[in-house]
C-alpha positions as YAML, in Angstrom:
chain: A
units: angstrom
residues:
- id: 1
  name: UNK
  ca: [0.00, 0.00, 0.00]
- id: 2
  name: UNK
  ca: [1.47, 2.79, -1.16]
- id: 3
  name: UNK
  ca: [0.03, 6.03, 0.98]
- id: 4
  name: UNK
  ca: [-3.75, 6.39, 2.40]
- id: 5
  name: UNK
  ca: [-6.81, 4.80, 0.30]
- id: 6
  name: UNK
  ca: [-10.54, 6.29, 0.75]
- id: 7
  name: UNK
  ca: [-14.12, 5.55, 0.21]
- id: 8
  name: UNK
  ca: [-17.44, 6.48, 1.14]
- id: 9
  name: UNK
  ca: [-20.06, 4.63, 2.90]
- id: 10
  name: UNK
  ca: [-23.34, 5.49, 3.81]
- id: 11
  name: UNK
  ca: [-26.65, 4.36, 5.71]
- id: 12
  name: UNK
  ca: [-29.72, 6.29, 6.61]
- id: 13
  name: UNK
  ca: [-28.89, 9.90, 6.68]
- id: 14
  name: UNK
  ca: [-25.28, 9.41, 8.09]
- id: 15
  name: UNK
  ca: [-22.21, 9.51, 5.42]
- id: 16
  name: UNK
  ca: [-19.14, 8.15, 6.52]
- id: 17
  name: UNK
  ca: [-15.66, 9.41, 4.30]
- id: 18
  name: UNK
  ca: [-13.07, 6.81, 5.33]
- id: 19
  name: UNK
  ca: [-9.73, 7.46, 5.08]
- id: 20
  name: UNK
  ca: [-7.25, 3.94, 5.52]
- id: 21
  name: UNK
  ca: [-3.29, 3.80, 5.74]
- id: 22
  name: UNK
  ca: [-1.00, 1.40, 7.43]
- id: 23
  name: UNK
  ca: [-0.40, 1.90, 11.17]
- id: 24
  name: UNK
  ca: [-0.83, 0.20, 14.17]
- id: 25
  name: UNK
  ca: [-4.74, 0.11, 14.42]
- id: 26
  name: UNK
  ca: [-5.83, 3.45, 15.90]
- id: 27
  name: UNK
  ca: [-9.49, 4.37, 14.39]
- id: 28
  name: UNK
  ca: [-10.13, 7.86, 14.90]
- id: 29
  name: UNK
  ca: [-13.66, 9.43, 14.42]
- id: 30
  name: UNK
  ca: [-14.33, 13.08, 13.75]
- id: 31
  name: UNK
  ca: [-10.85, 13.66, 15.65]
- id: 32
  name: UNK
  ca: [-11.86, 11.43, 18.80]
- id: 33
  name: UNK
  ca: [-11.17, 7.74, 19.23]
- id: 34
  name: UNK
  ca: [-14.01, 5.88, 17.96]
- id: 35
  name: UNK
  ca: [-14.52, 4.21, 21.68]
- id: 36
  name: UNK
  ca: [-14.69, 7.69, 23.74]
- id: 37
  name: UNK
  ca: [-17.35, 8.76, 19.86]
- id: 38
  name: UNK
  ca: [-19.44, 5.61, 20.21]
- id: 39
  name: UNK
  ca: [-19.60, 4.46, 24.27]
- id: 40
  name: UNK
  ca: [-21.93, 1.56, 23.43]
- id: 41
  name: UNK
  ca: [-19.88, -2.18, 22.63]
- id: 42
  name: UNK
  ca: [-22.01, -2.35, 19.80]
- id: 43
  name: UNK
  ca: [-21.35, 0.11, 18.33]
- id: 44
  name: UNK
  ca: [-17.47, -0.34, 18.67]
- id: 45
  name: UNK
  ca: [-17.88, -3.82, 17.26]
- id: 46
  name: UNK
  ca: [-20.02, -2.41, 14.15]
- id: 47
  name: UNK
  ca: [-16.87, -0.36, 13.48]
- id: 48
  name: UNK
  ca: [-14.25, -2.98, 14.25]
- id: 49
  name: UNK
  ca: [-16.03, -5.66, 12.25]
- id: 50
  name: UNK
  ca: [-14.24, -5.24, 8.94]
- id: 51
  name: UNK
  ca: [-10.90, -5.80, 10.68]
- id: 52
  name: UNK
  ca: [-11.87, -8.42, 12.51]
- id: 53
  name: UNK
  ca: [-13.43, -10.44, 9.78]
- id: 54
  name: UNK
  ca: [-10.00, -9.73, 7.31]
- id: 55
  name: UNK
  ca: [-8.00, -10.52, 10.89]
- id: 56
  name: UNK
  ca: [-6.37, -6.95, 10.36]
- id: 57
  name: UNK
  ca: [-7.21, -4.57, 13.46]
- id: 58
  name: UNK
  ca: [-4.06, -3.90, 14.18]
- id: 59
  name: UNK
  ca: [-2.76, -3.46, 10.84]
- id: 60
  name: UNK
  ca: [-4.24, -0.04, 9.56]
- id: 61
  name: UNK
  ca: [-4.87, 3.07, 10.89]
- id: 62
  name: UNK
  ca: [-8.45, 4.86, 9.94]
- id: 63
  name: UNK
  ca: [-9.51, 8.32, 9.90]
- id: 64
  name: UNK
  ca: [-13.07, 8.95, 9.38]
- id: 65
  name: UNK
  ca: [-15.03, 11.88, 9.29]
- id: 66
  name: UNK
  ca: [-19.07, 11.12, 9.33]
- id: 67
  name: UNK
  ca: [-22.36, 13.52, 9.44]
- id: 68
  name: UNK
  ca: [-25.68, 13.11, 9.58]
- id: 69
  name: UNK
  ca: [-28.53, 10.43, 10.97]
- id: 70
  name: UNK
  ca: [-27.96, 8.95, 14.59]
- id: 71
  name: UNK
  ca: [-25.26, 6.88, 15.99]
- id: 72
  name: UNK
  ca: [-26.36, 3.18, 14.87]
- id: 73
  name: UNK
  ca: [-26.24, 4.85, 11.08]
- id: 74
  name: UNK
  ca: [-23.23, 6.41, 11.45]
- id: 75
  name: UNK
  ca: [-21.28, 2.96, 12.80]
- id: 76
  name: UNK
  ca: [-23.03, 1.53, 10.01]
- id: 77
  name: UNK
  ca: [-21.41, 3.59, 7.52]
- id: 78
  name: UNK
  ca: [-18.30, 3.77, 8.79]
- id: 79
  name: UNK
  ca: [-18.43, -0.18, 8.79]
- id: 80
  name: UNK
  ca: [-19.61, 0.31, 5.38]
- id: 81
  name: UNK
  ca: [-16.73, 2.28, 4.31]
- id: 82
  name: UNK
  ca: [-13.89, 0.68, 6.07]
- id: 83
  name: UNK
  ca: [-14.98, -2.37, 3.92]
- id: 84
  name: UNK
  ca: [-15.01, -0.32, 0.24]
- id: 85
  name: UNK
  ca: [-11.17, 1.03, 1.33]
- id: 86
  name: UNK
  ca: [-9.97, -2.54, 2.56]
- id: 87
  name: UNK
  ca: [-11.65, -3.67, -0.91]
- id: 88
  name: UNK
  ca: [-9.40, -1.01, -2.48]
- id: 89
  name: UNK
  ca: [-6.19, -2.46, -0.55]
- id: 90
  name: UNK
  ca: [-5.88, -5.47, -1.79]
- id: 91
  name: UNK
  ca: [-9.12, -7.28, -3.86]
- id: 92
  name: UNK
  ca: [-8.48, -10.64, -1.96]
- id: 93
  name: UNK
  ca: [-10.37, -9.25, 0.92]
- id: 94
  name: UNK
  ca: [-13.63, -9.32, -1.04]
- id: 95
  name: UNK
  ca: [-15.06, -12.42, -0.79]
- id: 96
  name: UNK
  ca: [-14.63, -12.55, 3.11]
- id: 97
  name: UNK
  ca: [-15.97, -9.19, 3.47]
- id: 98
  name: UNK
  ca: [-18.95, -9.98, 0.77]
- id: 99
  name: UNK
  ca: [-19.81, -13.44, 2.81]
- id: 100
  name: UNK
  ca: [-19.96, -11.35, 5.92]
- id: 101
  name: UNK
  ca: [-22.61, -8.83, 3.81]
- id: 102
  name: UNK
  ca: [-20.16, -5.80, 4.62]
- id: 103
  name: UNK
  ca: [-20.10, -4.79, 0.93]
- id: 104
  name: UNK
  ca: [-24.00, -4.40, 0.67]
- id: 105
  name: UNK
  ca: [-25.40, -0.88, 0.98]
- id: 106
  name: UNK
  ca: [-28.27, -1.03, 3.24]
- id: 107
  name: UNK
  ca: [-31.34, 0.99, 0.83]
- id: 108
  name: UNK
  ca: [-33.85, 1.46, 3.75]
- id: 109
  name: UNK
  ca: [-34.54, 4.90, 5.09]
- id: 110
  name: UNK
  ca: [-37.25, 6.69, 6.55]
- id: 111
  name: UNK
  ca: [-40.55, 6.86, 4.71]
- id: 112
  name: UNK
  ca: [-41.72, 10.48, 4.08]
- id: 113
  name: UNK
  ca: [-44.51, 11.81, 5.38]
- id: 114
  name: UNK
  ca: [-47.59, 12.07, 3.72]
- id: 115
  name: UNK
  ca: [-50.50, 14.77, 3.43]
- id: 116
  name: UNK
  ca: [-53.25, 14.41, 5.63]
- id: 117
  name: UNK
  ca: [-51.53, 11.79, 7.67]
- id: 118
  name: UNK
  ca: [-49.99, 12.30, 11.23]
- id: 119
  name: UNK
  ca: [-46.68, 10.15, 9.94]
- id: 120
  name: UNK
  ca: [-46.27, 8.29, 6.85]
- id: 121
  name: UNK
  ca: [-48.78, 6.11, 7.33]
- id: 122
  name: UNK
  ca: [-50.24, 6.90, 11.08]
- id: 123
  name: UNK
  ca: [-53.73, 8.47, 10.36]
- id: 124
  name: UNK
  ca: [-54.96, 11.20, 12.63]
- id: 125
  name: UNK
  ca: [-57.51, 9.86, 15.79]
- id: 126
  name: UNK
  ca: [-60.45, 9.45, 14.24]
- id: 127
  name: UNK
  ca: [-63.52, 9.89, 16.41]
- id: 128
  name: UNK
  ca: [-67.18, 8.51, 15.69]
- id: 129
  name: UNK
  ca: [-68.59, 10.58, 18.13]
...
């Protein structure tokens, strides 16, 4: 690898630009480290997952920057995009990352709201009498 790869992933309303480069596996989030930006293991482990499933987290170093939607979406794209840049590292990584179902882009998103609806779908109370 010769200097830093990139790629974009994205989920809801959160987009996640990942930037990858050899190091010693620090992941660093909108200039924090991604445990003290995400406190919940789950969300750690959504980010981590594309390391662990090539066997590489303390191979790379990551720099992300990510806007937008909540925090499950953003770990979501992140994960998303940490799997396009390893992709982009070497190709071999592919089908491991593929059979995992890291390479999929997730399409659902929030329904929009209708006219003369209380939500997309929720009606208003409706009273008979």
């Amino acid at each position: 690898m010769e200097k830093q790869k990139n790629a974009v992933g994205r989920r809801k309303e959160a987009v996640a630009r990942v930037y990858l480069s050899k190091g010693t596996g620090n992941i660093t989030v909108n200039d924090k480290d991604y445990k003290a930006y995400f406190p919940i293991m789950y969300l750690q482990n959504q980010v981590e997952l594309p390391f662990k499933t090539i066997e590489g987290l303390t191979s790379f170093d990551a720099v992300i920057n990510v806007q937008g939607g909540g925090p499950k979406g953003q770990a979501e794209a992140i994960k998303m995009g940490i799997a396009r840049t390893l992709c982009e590292v070497n190709p071999e990584y592919r089908p491991a990352l593929k059979k995992e179902g890291l390479m999929t882009r997730d399409p659902r998103s929030v329904e929009r709201k209708k006219f003369g609806k209380r939500k997309a779908r929720r009606s208003f109370q409706f009273s008979k009498r």
